[in-house]
Short mmCIF file of C-alpha atoms in Angstrom, two decimals:
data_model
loop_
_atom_site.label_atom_id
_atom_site.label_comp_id
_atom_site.label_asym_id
_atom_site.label_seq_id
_atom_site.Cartn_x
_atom_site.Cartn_y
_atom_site.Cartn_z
CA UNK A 1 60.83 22.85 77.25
CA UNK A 2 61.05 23.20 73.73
CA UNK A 3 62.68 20.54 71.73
CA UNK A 4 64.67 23.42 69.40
CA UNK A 5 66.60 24.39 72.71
CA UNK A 6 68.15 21.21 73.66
CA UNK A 7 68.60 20.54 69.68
CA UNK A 8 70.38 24.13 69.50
CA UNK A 9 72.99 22.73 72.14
CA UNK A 10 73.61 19.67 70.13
CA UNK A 11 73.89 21.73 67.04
CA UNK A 12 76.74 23.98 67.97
CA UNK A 13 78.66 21.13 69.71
CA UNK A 14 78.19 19.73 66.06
CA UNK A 15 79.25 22.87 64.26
CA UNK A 16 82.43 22.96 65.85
CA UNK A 17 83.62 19.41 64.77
CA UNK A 18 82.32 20.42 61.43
CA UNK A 19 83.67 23.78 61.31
CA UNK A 20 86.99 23.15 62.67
CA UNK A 21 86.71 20.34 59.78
CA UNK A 22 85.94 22.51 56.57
CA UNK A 23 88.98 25.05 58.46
CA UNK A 24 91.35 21.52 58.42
CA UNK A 25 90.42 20.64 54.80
CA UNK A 26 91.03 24.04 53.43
CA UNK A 27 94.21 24.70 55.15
CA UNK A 28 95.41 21.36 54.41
CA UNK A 29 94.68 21.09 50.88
CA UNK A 30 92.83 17.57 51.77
CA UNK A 31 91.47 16.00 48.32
CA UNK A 32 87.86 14.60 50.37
CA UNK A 33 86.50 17.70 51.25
CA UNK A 34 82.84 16.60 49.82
CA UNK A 35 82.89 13.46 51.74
CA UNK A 36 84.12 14.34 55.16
CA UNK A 37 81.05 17.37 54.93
CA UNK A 38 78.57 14.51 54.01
CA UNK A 39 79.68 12.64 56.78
CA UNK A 40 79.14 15.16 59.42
CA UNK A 41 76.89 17.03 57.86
CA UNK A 42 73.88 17.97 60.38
CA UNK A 43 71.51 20.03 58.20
CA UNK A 44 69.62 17.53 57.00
CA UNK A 45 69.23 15.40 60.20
CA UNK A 46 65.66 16.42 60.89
CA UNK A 47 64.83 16.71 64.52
CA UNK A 48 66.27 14.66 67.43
CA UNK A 49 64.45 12.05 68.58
CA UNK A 50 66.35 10.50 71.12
CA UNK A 51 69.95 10.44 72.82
CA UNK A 52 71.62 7.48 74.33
CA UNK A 53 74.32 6.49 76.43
CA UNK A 54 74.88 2.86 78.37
CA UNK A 55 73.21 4.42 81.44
CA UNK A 56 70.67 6.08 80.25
CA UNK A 57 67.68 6.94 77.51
CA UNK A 58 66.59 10.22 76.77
CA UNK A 59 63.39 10.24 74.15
CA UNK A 60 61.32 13.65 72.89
CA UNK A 61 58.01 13.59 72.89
CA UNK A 62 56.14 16.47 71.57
CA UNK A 63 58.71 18.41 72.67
CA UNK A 64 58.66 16.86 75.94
CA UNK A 65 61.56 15.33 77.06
CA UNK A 66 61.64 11.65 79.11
CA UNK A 67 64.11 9.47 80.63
CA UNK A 68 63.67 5.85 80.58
CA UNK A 69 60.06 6.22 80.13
CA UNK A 70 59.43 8.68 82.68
CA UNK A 71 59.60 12.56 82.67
CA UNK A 72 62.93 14.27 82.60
CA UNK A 73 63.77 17.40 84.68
CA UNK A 74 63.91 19.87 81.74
CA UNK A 75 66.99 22.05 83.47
CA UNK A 76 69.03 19.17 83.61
CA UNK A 77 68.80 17.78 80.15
CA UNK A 78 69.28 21.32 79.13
CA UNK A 79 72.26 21.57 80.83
CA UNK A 80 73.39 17.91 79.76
CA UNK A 81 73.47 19.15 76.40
CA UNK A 82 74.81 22.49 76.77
CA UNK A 83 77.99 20.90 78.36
CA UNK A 84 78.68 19.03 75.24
CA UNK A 85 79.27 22.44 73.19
CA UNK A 86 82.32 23.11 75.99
CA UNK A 87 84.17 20.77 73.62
CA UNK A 88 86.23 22.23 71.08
CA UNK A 89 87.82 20.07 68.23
CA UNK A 90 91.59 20.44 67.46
CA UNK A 91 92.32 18.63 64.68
CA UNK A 92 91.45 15.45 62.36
CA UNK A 93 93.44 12.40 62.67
CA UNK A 94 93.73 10.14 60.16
CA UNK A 95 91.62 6.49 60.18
CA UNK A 96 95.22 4.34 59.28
CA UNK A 97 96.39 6.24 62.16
CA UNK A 98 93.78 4.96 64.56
CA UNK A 99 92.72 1.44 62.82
CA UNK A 100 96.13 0.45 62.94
CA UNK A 101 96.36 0.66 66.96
CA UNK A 102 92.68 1.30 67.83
CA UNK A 103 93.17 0.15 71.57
CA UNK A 104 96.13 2.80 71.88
CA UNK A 105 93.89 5.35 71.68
CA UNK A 106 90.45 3.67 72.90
CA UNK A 107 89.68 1.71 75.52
CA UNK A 108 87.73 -1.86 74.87
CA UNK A 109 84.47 0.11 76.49
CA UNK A 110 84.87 3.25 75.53
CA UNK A 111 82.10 6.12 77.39
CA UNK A 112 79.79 7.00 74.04
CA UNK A 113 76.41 8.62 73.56
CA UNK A 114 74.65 8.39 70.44
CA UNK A 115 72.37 10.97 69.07
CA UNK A 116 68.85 9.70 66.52
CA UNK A 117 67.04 12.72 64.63
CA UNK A 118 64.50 11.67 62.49
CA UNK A 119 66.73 10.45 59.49
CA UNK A 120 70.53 10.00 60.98
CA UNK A 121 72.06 9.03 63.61
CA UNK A 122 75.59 10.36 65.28
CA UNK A 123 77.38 8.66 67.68
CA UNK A 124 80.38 9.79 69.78
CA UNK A 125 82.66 7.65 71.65
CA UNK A 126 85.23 9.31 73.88
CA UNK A 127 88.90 7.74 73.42
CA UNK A 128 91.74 8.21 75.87
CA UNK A 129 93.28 11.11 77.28
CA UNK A 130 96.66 12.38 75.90
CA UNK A 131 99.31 12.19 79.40
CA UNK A 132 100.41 15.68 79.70
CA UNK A 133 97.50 17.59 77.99
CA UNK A 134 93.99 18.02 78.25
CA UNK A 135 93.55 16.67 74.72
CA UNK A 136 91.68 13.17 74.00
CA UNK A 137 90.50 11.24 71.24
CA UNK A 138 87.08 11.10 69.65
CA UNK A 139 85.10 8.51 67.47
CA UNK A 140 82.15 10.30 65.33
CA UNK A 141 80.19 7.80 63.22
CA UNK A 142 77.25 8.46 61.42
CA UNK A 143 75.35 5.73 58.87
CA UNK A 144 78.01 7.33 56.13
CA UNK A 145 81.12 6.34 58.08
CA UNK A 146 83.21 7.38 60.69
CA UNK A 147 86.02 9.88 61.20
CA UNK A 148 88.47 10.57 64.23
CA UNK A 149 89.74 13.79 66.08
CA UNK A 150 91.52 15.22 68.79
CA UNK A 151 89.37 17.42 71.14
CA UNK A 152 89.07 19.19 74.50
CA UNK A 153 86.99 20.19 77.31
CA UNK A 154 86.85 23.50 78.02
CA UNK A 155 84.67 24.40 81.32
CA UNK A 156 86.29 26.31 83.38
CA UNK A 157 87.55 24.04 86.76
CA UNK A 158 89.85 26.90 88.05
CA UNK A 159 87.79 26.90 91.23
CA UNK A 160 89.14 23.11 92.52
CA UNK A 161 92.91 22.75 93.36
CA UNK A 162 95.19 20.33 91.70
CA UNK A 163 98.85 19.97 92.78
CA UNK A 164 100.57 19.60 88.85
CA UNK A 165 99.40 20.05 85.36
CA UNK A 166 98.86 16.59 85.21
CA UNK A 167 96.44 16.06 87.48
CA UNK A 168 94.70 19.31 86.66
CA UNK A 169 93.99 18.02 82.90
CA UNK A 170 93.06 14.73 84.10
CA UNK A 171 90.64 16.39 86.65
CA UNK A 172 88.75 18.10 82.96
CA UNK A 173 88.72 15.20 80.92
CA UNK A 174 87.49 12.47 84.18
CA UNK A 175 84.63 15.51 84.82
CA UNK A 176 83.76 15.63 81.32
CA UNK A 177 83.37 11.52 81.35
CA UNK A 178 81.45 11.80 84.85
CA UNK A 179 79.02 13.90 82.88
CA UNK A 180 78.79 11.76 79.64
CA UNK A 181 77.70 8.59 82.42
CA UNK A 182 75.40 10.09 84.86
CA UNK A 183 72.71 7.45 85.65
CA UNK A 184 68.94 7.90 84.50
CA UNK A 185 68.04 9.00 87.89
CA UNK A 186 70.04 12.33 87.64
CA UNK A 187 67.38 13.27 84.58
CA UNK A 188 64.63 12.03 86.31
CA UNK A 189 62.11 14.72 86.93
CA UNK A 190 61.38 15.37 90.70
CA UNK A 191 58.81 18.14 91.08
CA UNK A 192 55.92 16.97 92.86
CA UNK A 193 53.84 19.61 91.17
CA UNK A 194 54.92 17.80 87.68
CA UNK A 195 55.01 14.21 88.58
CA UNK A 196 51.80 13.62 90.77
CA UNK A 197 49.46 12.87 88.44
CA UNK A 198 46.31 14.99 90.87
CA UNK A 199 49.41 17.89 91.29
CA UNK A 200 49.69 18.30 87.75
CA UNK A 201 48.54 21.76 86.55
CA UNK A 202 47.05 22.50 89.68
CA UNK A 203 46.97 26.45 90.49
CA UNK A 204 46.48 26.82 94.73
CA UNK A 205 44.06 29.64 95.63
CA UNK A 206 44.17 28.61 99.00
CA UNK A 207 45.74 26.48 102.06
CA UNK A 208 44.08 25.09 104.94
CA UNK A 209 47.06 23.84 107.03
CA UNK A 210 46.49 21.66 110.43
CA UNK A 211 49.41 21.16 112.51
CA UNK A 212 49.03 17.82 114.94
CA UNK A 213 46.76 18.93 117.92
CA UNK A 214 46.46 22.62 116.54
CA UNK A 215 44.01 24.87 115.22
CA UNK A 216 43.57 25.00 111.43
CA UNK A 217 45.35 28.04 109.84
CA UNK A 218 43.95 29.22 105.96
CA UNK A 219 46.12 30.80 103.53
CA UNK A 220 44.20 32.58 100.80
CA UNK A 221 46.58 33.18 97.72
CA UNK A 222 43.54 35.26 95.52
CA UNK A 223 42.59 37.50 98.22
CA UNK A 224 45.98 38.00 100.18
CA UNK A 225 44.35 37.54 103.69
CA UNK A 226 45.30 34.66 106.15
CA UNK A 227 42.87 33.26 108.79
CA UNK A 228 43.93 33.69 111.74
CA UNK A 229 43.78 38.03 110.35
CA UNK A 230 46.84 39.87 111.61
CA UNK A 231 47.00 41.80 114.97
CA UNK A 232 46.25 45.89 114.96
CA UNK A 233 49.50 47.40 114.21
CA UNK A 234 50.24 44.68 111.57
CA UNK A 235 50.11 44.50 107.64
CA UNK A 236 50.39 41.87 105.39
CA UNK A 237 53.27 41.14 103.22
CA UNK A 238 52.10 40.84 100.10
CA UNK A 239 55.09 39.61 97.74
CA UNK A 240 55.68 36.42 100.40
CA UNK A 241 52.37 35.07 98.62
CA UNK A 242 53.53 34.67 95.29
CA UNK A 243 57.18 33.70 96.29
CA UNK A 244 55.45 31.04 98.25
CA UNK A 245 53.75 30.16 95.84
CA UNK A 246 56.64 29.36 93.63
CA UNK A 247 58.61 27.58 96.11
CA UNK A 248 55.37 25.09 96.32
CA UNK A 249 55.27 24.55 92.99
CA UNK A 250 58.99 24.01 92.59
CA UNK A 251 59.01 21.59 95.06
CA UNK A 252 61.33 18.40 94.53
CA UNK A 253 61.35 15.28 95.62
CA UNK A 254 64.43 13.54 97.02
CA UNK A 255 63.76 10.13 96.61
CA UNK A 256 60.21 9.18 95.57
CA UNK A 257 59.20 5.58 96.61
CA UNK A 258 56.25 3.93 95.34
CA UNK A 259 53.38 1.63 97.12
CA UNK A 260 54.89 2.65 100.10
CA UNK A 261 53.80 0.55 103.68
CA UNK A 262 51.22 2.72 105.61
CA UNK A 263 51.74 1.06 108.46
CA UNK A 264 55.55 2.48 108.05
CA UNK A 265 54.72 5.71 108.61
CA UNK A 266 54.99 7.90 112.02
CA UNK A 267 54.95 11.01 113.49
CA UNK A 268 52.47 12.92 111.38
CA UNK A 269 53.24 16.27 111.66
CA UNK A 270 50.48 18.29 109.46
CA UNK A 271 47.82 18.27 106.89
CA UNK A 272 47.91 20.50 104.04
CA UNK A 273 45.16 20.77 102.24
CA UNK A 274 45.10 22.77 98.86
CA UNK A 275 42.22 24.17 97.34
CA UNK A 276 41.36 25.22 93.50
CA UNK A 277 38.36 26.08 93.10
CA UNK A 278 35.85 23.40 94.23
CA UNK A 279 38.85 20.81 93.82
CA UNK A 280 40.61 19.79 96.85
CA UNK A 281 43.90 18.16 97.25
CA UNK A 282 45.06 16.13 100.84
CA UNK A 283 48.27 16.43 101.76
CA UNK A 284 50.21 14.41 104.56
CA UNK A 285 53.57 15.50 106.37
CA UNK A 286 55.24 12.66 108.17
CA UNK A 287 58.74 12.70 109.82
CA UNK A 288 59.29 8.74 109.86
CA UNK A 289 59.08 6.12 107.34
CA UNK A 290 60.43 2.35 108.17
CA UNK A 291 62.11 3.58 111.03
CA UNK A 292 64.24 6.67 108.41
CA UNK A 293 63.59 10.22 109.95
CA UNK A 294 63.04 12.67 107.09
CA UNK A 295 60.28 14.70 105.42
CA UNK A 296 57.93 12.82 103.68
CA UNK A 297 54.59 13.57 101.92
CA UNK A 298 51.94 11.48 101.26
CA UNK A 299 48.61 12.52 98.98
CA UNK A 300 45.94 10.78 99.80
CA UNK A 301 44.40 8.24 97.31
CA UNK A 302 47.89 7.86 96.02
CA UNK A 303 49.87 5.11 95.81
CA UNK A 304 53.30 7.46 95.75
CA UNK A 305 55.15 8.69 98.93
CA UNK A 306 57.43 11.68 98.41
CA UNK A 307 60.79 12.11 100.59
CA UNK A 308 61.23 16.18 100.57
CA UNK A 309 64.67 17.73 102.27
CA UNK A 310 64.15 18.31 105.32
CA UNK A 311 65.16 22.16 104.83
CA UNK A 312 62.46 22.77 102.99
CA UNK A 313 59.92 22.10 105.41
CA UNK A 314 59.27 25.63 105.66
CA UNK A 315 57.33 25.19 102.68
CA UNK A 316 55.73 22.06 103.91
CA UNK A 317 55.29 23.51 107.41
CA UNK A 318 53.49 26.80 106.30
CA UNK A 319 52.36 29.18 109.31
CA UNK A 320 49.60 32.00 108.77
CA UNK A 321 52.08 34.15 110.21
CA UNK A 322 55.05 33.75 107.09
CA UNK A 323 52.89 36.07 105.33
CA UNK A 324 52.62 39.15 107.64
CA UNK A 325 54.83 41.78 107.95
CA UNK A 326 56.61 41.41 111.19
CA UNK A 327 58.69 44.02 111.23
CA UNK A 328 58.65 46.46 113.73
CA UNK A 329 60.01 49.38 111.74
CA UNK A 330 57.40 50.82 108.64
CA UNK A 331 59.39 50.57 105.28
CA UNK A 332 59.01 54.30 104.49
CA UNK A 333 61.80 55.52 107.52
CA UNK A 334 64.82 55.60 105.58
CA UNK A 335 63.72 58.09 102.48
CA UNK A 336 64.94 61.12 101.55
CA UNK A 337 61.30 62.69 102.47
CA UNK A 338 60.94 61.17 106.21
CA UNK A 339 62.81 63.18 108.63
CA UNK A 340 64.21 59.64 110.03
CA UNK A 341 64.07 61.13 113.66
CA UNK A 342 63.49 59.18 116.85
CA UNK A 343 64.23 58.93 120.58
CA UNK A 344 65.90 56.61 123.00
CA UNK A 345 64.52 56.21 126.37
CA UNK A 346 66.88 54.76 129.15
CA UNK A 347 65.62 55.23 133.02
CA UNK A 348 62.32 57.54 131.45
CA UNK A 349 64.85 59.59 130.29
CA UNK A 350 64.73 60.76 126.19
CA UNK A 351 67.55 61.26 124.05
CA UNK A 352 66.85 62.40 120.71
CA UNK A 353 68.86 61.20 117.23
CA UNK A 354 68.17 61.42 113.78
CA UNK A 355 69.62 59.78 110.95
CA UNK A 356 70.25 61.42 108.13
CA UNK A 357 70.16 60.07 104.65
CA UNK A 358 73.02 59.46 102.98
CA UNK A 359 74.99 56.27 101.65
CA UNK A 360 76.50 55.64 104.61
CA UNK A 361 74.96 54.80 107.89
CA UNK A 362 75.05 57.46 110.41
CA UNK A 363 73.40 59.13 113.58
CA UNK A 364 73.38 62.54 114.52
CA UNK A 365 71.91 63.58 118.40
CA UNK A 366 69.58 66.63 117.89
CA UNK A 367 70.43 67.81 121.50
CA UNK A 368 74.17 67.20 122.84
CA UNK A 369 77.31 66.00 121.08
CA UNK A 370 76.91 62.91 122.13
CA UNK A 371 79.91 60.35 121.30
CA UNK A 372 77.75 58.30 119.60
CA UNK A 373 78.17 54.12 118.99
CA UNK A 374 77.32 53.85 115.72
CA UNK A 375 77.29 49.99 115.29
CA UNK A 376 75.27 49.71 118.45
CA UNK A 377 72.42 51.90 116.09
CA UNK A 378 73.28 50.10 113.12
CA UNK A 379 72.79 46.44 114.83
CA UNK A 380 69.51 47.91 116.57
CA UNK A 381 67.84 49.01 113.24
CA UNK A 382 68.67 46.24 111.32
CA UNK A 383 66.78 43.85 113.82
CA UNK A 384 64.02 46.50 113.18
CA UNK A 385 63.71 45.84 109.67
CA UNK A 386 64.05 42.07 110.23
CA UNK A 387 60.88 40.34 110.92
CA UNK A 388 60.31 38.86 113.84
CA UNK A 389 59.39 35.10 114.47
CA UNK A 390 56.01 35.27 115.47
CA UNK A 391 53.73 38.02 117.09
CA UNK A 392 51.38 37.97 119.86
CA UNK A 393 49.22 40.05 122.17
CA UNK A 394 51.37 41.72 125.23
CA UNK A 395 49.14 44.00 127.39
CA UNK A 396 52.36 44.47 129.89
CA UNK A 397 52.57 48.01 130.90
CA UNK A 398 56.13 48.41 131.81
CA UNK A 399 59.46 46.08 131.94
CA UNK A 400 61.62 47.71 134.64
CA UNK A 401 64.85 49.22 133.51
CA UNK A 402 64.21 48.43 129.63
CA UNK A 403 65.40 50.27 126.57
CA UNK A 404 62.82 52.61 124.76
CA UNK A 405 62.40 53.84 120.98
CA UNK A 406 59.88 56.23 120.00
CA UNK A 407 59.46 56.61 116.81
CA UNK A 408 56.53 59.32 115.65
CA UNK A 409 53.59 57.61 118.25
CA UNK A 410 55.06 54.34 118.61
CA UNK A 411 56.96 53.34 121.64
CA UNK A 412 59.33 50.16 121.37
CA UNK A 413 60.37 48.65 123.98
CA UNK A 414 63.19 45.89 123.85
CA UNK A 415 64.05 43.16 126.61
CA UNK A 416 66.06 39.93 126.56
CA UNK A 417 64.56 37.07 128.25
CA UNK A 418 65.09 33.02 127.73
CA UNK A 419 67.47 33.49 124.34
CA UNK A 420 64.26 35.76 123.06
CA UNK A 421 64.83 39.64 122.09
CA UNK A 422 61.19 41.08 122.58
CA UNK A 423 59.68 43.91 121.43
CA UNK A 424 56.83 45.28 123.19
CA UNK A 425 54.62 47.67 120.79
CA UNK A 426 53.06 50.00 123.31
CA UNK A 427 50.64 51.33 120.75
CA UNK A 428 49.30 48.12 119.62
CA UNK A 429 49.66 46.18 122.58
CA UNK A 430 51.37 43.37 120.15
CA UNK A 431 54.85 41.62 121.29
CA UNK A 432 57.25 40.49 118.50
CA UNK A 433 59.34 38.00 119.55
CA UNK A 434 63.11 37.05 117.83
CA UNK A 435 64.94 33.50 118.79
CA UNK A 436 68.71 35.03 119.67
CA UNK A 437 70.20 32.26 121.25
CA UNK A 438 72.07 32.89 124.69
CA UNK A 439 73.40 35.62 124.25
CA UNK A 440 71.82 38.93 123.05
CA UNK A 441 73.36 40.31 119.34
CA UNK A 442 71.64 43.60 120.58
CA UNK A 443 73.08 46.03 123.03
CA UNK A 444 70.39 47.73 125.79
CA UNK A 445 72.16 49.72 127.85
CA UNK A 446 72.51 53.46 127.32
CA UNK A 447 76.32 53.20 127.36
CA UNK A 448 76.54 50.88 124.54
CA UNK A 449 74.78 54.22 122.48
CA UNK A 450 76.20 56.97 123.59
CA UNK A 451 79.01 58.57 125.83
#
């Protein structure tokens, strides 16, 4: 991230106080117009170099930013800063005002943050909260001095209930302090792909995954072909490789513990390994550490173990099959050129049905005027354009009293066995397989379709 776009978001949140200020002096006649712009005058700052708060310390380095020492998760800081500009500056109050009865309108330890650019400083410390509005004090001091004002935050909380006014403006000003004193870790930048020293910059062209007492499986992101190759009557899907590529290299890190016990570990689930070019990279999915079920990843010759959520193992627990097209229905059936026309079969028996294309889903029969169910249609072809679970050879030649589609020289035919809906691809002699649960979401019976 580029240091300019966290020192933009700074910038406006400064050009309001100093805006609203040069609106205050002119309005108000004040006689120290010159000094109160030198004061907060930003232009001549240079860049930022650092911001600070008691919880945490955010430094730039070549335009990289890093908490405490270690790298910051860029989206984060970015949005750190951009909730500062939510805070728009009333008015000036005047420093006999405050000095007089500073602990009236500041507490003893008040929440501040302090900004350093390269020849200034600016630090703001956030006073107390007026009782009925949303209004509270603010200290700005730079090396020139120091001048007080009455400000607000203005993100929009409409979404969380609060019984009175009262507690509604308190709700805004104790969010806008929660997000002043976040702790370091909050910044702390979590991508595996960013923070694992082997990980960084490393561009996958393939996988070689090996679940626990399986065969291997090999992804090959350059070439779009998997290892197992997919059964006759089955494509791959070509976007799923890029999208899983990004969701690799996005992948965070819930907790990240370091010199972890070995000996800890249990229940290895799969290897991963990832290739670049003649570099290879070991990767280690375990389920236990010290006794903690999880997901956690280990790369070998590291001295870092990586706790994932666990719902993203699907990125962790890749199968060859993810990246075929499993649907049983070919993408081209509902356009204006296809004639969208198929048959059910029920007791060998065809009934033929179109669909014609339109906004709205609809069947027509092509024989008899049929009373015709048209959510029973509309739940059968939406599991058609679903993909299944997982494919696999099925050779059976006929399931007694199941439902039929033929669509051009395909025949489908659907039963619903052990919480599985499956598909049997006469054609292709493939069976695609959907977990349903105990009870079927799909009708099958000819009734359920038509009158």
């Amino acid at each position: 991230m580029k240091r300019n776009s966290i020192l933009f978001s700074v910038l406006v949140f400064l050009f309001l106080i100093t805006f609203v200020s040069e609106k205050i002096l002119k309005e108000d006649k004040i006689s120290h117009e010159q000094e109160l712009a030198k004061i907060l005058s930003f232009k001549n700052l240079g860049r930022i170099t650092k911001a600070k708060t008691d919880n945490f310390e955010l430094q730039f380095k070549d335009d990289i930013p890093y908490i405490n020492g270690q790298l910051a998760d860029e989206k984060k800081v970015k949005m750190f800063f951009t909730d500062l500009t939510l805070i728009e500056v009333e008015r000036e109050i005047s420093t006999k005002t405050i000095e007089d009865n500073y602990y009236s309108f500041f507490n003893k330890n008040p929440s501040k943050i302090r900004f350093d650019f390269e020849k200034n400083y600016l630090e703001f410390m956030i006073g107390k909260k007026l009782i009925h509005d949303r209004s509270f004090y603010v200290e700005v001091k730079t090396s020139k001095g120091k001048k007080y004002f009455l400000a607000k935050y203005q993100k929009d909380l409409d979404d969380i209930y609060q019984e009175n006014q009262e507690e509604s403006t308190s709700h805004q000003y104790n969010h806008f302090l929660s997000s002043i004193n976040v702790e370091a870790d909050y910044f702390l930048e979590k991508t595996l792909f960013k923070i694992a020293d082997s990980l960084q910059g490393f561009k996958v062209d393939k996988i070689i995954s090996q679940a626990e007492g399986k065969m291997k499986e090999e992804i090959d992101f350059k070439n779009k072909t998997t290892s197992p190759a997919p059964f006759k009557g089955v494509n791959y899907n070509i976007e799923i490789y890029d999208n899983y590529l990004n969701q690799l290299y996005d992948l965070k890190a819930e907790m990240i513990i370091y010199n972890p016990n070995k000996n800890l570990l249990s229940k290895h689930v799969r290897t991963l390994h990832l290739l670049s070019g003649q570099k290879e990279i070991l990767l280690d999915i375990f389920e236990v550490y010290n006794k903690r079920s999880s997901q956690f990843v280990l790369l070998r010759n590291n001295k870092t173990l990586y706790e994932i959520d666990p719902k993203l193992t699907p990125v962790l627990t890749v199968h060859y099959q993810t990246f075929w097209d499993r649907r049983p229905l070919r993408n081209n059936f509902f356009t204006k050129t296809s004639q969208n026309k198929f048959e059910l079969i029920f007791s060998d028996k065809k009934f033929p049905f179109s669909i014609p294309f339109s906004d709205h889903f609809t069947v027509k029969s092509l024989v008899k005027a049929y009373n015709v169910n048209v959510e029973s249609f509309r739940a059968l072809f939406a599991l058609l354009m679903n993909p299944a679970d997982f494919v696999r050879p099925l050779s059976v030649t006929h399931w007694k009293d199941s439902m039929g589609l033929q669509i051009d020289d395909e025949l489908l035919l659907f039963k619903f066995s052990d919480n599985e809906i499956i598909i049997h691809n006469k054609k292709y002699n493939i069976g695609l397989h959907y977990f349903v649960g105990p009870k079927s979401p799909l009708p099958l019976k000819k009734e359920d379709y038509i009158q």
